XYZ file of C-alpha atoms in Angstrom:
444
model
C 0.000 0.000 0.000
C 3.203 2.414 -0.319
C 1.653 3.617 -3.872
C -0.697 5.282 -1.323
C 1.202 7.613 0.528
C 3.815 8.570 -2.913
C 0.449 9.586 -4.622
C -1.093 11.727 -2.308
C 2.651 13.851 -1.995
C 3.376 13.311 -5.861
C 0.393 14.169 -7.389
C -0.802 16.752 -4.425
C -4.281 14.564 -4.234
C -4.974 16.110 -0.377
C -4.517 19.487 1.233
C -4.146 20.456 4.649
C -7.803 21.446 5.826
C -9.046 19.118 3.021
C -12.537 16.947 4.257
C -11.899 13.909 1.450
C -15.288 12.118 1.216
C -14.316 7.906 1.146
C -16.965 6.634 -1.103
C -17.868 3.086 0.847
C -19.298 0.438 -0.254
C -18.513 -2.198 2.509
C -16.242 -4.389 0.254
C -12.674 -4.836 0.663
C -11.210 -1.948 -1.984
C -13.285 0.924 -0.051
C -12.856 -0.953 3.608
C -9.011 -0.600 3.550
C -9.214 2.952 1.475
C -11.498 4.219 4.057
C -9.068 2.635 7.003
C -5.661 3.507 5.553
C -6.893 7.633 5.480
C -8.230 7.288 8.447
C -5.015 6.633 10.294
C -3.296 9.448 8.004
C -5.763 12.088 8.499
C -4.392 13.408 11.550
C -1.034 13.866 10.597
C -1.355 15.130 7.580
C -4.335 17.376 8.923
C -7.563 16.393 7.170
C -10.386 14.735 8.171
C -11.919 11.586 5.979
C -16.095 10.841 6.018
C -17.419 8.096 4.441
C -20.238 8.047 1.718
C -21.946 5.036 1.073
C -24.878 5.009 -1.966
C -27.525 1.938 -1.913
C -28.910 0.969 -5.080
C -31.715 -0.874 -4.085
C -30.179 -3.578 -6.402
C -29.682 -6.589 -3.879
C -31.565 -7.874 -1.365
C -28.622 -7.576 1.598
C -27.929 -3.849 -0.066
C -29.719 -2.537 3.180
C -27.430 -4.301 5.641
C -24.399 -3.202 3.809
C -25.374 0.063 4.128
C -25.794 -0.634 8.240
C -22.479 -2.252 8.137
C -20.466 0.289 6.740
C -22.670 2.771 9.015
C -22.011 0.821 12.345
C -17.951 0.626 11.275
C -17.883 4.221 11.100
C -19.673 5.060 14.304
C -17.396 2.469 16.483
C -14.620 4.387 14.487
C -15.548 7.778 15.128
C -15.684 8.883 10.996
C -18.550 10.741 9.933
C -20.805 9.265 7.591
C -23.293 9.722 5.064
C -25.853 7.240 3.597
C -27.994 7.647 0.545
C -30.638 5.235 -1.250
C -31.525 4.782 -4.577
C -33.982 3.248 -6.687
C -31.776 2.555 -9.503
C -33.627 -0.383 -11.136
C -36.068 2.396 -11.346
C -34.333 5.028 -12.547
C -32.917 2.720 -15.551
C -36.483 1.660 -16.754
C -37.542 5.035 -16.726
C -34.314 6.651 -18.461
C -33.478 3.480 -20.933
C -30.215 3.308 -19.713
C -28.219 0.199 -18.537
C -28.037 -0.788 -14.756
C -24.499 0.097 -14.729
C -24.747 3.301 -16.387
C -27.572 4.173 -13.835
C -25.881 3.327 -10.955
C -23.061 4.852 -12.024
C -24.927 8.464 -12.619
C -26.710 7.933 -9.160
C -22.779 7.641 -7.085
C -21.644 11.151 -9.170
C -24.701 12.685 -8.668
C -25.019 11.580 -4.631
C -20.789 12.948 -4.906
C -21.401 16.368 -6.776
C -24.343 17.039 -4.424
C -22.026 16.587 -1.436
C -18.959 18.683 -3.308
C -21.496 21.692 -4.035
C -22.843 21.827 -0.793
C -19.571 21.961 0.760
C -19.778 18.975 2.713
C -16.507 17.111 1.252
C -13.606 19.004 -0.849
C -12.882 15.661 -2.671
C -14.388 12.361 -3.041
C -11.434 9.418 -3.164
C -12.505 6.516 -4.870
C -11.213 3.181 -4.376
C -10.286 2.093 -7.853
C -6.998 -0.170 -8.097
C -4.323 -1.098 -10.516
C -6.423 -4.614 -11.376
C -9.692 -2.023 -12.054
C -7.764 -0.097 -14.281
C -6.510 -3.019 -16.548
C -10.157 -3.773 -16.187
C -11.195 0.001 -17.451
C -8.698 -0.146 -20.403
C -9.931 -3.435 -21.586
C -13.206 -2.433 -21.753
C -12.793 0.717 -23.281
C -10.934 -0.896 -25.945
C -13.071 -3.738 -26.536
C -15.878 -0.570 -27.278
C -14.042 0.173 -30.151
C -11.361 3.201 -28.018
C -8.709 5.406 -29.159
C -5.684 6.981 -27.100
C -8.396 8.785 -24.625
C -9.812 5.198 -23.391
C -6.903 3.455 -23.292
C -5.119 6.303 -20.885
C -7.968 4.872 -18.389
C -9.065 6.238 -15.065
C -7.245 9.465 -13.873
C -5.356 9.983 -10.621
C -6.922 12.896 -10.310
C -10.290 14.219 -12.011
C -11.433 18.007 -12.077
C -9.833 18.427 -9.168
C -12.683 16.731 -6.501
C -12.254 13.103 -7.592
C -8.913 11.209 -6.199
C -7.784 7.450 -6.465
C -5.071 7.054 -4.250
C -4.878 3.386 -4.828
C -4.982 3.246 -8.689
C -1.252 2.192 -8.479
C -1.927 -0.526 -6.045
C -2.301 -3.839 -6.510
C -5.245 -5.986 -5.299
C -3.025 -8.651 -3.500
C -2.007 -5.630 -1.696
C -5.075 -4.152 -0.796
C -6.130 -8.532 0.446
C -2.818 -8.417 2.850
C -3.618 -4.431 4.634
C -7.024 -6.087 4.662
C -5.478 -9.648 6.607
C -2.681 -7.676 8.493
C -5.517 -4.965 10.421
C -8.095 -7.579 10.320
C -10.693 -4.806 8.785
C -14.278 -6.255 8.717
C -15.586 -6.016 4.892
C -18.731 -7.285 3.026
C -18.699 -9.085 -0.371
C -21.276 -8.224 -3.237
C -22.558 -11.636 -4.247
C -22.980 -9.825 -7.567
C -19.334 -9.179 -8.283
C -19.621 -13.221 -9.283
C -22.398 -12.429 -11.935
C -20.908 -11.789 -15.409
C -24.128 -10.618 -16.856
C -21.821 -7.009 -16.239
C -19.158 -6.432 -18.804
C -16.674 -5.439 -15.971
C -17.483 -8.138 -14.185
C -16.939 -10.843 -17.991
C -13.878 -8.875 -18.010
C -12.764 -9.152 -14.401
C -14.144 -13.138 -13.962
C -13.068 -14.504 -17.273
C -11.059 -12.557 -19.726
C -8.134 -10.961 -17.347
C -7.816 -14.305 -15.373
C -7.115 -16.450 -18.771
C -4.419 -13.444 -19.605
C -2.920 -13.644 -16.515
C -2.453 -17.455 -16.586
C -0.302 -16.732 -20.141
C 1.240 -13.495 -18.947
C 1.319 -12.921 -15.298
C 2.614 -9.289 -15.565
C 0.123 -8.182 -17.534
C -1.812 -5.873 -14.973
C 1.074 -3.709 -15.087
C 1.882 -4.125 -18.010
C -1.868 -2.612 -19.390
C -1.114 0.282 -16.501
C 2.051 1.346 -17.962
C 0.756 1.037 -21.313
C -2.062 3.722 -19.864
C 0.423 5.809 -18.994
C 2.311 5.937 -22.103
C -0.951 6.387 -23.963
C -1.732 9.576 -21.414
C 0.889 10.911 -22.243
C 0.791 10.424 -26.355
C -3.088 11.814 -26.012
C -1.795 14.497 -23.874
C 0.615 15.738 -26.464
C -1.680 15.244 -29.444
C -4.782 16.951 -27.646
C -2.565 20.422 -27.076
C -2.146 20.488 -30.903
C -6.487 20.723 -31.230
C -7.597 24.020 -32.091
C -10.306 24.770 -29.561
C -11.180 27.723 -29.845
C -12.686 26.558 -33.151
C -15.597 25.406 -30.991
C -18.731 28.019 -30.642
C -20.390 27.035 -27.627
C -24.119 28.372 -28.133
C -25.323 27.342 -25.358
C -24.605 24.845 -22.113
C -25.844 22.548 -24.191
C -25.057 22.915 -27.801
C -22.030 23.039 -29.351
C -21.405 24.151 -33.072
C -17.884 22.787 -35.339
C -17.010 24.475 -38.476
C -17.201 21.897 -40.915
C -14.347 23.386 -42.790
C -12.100 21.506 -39.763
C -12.968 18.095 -40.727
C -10.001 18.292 -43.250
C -7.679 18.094 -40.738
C -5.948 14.486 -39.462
C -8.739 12.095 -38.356
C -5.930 12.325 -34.843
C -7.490 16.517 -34.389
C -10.715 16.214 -35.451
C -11.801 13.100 -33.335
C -9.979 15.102 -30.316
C -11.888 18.020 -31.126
C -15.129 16.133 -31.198
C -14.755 14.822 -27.978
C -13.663 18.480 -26.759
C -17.339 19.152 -28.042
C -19.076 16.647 -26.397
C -17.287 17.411 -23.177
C -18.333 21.397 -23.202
C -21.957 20.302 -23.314
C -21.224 18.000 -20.466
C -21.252 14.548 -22.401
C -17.977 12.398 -21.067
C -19.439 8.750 -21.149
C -20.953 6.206 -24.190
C -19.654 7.851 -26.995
C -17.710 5.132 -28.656
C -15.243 5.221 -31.705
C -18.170 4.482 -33.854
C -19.879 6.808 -33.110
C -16.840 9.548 -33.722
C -16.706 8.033 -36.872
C -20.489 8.684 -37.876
C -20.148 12.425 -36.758
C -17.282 13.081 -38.936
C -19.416 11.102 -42.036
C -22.232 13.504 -40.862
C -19.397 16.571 -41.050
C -17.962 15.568 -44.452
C -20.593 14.209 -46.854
C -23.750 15.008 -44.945
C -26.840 17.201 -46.781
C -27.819 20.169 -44.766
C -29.925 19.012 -42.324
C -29.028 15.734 -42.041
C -29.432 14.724 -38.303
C -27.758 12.093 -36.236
C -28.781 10.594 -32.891
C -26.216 9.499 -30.858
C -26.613 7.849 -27.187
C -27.250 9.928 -23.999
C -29.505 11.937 -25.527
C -26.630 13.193 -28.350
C -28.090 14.472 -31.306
C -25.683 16.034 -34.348
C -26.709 17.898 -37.212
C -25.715 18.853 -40.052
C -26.417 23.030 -40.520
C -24.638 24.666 -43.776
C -21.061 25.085 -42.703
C -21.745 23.929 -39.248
C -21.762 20.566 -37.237
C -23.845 21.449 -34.496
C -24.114 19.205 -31.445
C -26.767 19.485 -28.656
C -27.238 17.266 -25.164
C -30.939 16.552 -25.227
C -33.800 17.196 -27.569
C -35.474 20.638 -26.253
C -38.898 20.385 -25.297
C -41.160 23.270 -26.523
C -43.544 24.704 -24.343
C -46.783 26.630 -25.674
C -46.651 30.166 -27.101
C -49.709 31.829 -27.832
C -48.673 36.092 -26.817
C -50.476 38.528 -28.237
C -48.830 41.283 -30.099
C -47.907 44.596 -28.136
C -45.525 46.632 -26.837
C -43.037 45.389 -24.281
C -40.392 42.478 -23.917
C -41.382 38.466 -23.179
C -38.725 35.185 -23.187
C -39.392 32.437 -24.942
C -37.641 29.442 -24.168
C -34.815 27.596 -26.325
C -34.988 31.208 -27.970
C -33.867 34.643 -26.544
C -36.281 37.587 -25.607
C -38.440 39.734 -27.575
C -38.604 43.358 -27.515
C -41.324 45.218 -29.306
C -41.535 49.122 -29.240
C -43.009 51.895 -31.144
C -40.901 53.339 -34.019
C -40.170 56.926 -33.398
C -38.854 57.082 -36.966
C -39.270 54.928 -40.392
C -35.183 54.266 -40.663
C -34.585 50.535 -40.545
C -31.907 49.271 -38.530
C -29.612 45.907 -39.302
C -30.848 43.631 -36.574
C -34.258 44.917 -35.936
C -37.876 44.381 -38.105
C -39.902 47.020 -38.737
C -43.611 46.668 -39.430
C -46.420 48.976 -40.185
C -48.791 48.293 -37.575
C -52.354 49.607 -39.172
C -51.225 46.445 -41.504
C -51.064 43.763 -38.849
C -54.019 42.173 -38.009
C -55.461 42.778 -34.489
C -55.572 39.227 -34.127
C -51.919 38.221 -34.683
C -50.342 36.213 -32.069
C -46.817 34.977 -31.473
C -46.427 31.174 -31.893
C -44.336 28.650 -33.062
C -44.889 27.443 -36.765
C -46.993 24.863 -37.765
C -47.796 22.688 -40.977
C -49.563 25.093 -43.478
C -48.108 27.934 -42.514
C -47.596 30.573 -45.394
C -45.687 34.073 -46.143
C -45.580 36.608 -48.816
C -42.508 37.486 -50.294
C -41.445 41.131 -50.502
C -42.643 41.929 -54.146
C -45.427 39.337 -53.886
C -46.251 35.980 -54.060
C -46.635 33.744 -51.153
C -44.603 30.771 -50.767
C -44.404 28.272 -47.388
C -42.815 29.038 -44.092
C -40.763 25.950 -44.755
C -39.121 27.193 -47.684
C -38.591 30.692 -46.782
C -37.026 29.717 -43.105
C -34.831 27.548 -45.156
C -33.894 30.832 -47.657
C -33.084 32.657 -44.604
C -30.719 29.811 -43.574
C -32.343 28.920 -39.827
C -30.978 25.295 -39.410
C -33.489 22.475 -39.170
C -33.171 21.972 -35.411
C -33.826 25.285 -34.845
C -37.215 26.069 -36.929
C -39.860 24.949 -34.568
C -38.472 27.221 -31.451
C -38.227 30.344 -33.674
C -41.644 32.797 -32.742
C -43.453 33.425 -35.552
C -45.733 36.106 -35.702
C -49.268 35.028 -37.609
C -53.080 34.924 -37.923
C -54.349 31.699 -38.547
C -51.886 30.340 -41.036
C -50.762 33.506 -42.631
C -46.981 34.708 -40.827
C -46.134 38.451 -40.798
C -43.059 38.291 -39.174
C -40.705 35.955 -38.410
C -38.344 36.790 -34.903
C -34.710 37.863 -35.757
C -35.322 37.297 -39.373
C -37.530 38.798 -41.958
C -40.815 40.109 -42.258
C -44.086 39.378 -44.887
C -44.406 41.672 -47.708
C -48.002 42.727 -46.270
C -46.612 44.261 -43.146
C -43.621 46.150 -44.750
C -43.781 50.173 -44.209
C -44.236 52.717 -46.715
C -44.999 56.500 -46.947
C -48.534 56.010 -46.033
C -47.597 54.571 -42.570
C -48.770 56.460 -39.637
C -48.089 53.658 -36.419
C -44.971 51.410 -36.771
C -43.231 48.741 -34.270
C -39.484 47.422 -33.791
C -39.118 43.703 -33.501
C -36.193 43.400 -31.679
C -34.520 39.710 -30.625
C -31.725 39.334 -27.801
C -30.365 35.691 -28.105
């Protein structure tokens, strides 16, 4: 357990005055993580609390939790215990158990971390889990960034002090301070991938190559470092962040080595908060989408992902946005509309059009017109004359597909007059006879 100790002072995991959340679980790897800080905390002047999450997945899950929560009280370390409903959670969401559980332990950690309970959360991940890690990432079809596996060190809050260590370690601290533990009768089920991986595949390995745990850890080092170097050499700032969620690529960049561009993709992904299930494949069917995609062309993508294709754009967005009703009336004054911006509309003091801003002649307008959001039949006359459909003219006007049915329109019954932030209908346009006009202003 010396690997311990080296990579808390080499890698600066703890600071004085640090509260490092132990996330528990009762089984050996968190028992002897949770035991080992415990002894350093005073002299290296933090304190250590324990966290432990039940999934609801197992039927002894509720006396593991009273385990770990009766060590910590005989042992004087605070403690924290949470329940889940995973199985739950995963029907409702579509996701996998593991991914579930998985989202419910970093969302029970982040809760703690904003709240200011812990500083860090230290994780008892191992040398044999990260052999495990780069397998599987790998096997899911991998580059450089999956085979570096599991950082030391994550944004800062998440530590593994132990990812150097090896698991016969961890068994003899475990024998030598005679720490209680609890096994997880699942860990023998290899219905879980990590659990094929850890069961059959890296046992068979081992019996032909019995250094290859560190062997696949030094190889994850090398590969860090190769990724690291490669990574520094994307252009990021190409990325225009629109909002929390979406993410926009000039398609122009796809030129570049498939090395940049797959980098730069994940860059995306990861400023919209997507780090997890986007496989190799999937890189692959972005840059396809990027390259010899029609405008428009949308791709869907796990978690929620979707990508399209917008003129010289690859535009990439978290979750599909659900559109709420709009039915305003026309007037003066300012409103939000979600997925959108705000609306501004004033009256004109004088007739001189200004880039950015719609003018309409208000005697025009019909006293009925609402704002809304488009909908099938919708028409608009050209300036000139001649009407033609929304559809055509929002695509003239170069409003990418995703974004057509969250742009306010403003209409009576299926005739548009205005369109927000764009253009305006023929029949509403000002002239020397107009005596009332209003500015139709957007802020994004």
């Amino acid at each position: 357990m010396e690997h311990i100790i080296e990579n808390i002072k080499n890698f600066n995991l703890i600071k004085k005055g640090d509260t490092i959340g132990v996330a528990v679980s009762g089984g050996k790897d968190s028992m002897a993580l949770l035991h080992y800080l415990s002894a350093l905390q005073l002299d290296m002047d933090f304190e250590v609390v324990a966290i432990h999450v039940d999934h609801s997945l197992r039927p002894a899950s509720a006396q593991d939790a009273l385990f770990v929560l009766n060590y910590c009280k005989k042992n004087h370390i605070r403690a924290y215990k949470f329940k889940i409903d995973v199985k739950s959670l995963a029907e409702k969401s579509g996701n996998s158990i593991e991914t579930e559980a998985r989202e419910a332990r970093y969302g029970v950690f982040e809760s703690l971390i904003k709240k200011g309970i812990v500083d860090k959360v230290a994780l008892a991940h191992h040398a044999e889990d990260q052999a495990e890690t780069i397998l599987l990432h790998l096997f899911r079809g991998s580059g450089l960034s999956g085979a570096r596996g599991m950082e030391i060190k994550k944004k800062d809050i998440y530590i593994r002090p132990m990812l150097q260590t090896r698991k016969s370690e961890i068994i003899r601290y475990i024998d030598d301070y005679e720490i209680p533990f609890v096994e997880d009768e699942t860990n023998s089920e290899d219905i879980y991938q990590r659990n094929f991986i850890r069961n059959k595949i890296l046992p068979l390995i081992n019996s032909r190559f019995p250094n290859a745990i560190d062997a696949l850890n030094a190889f994850a080092d090398s590969c860090k470092e190769d990724d690291d170097f490669i990574s520094n050499l994307v252009v990021s700032d190409l990325l225009i962040v629109d909002d929390p969620k979406t993410v926009r690529i000039p398609c122009a960049y796809f030129i570049n080595p498939s090395s940049l561009t797959s980098r730069l993709i994940f860059k995306a992904l990861k400023a919209i908060n997507v780090n997890k299930d986007i496989e190799r494949k999937h890189v692959e069917m972005i840059k396809s989408l990027a390259i010899s995609g029609q405008n428009g062309s949308k791709l869907k993508l796990p978690m929620d992902v979707s990508v399209y294709k917008d003129y010289d754009f690859l535009t990439i967005s978290n979750e599909e946005k659900e559109r709420i009703v709009l039915n305003n009336k026309f007037k003066c004054g300012v409103f939000n509309v979600d997925n959108f911006g705000k609306i501004k509309v004033s009256k004109a003091k004088n007739l001189n059009i200004v880039e950015g801003e719609l003018l309409i002649d208000g005697k025009k307008l019909p006293s009925d017109a609402v704002w809304r959001y488009r909908k099938e039949g919708d028409i608009i006359t050209k300036f000139g004359g001649g009407t033609q459909k929304l559809k055509t003219y929002l695509s003239q006007k170069k409003i990418p597909l995703r974004l057509r049915d969250f742009v306010p329109v403003l209409a009576n019954d299926d005739e548009v007059f205005a369109v927000a932030g764009a253009g305006i209908s023929d029949k509403v346009k000002v002239d020397d006879s107009t005596k009332i006009a209003y500015i139709i202003k957007v802020e994004k």
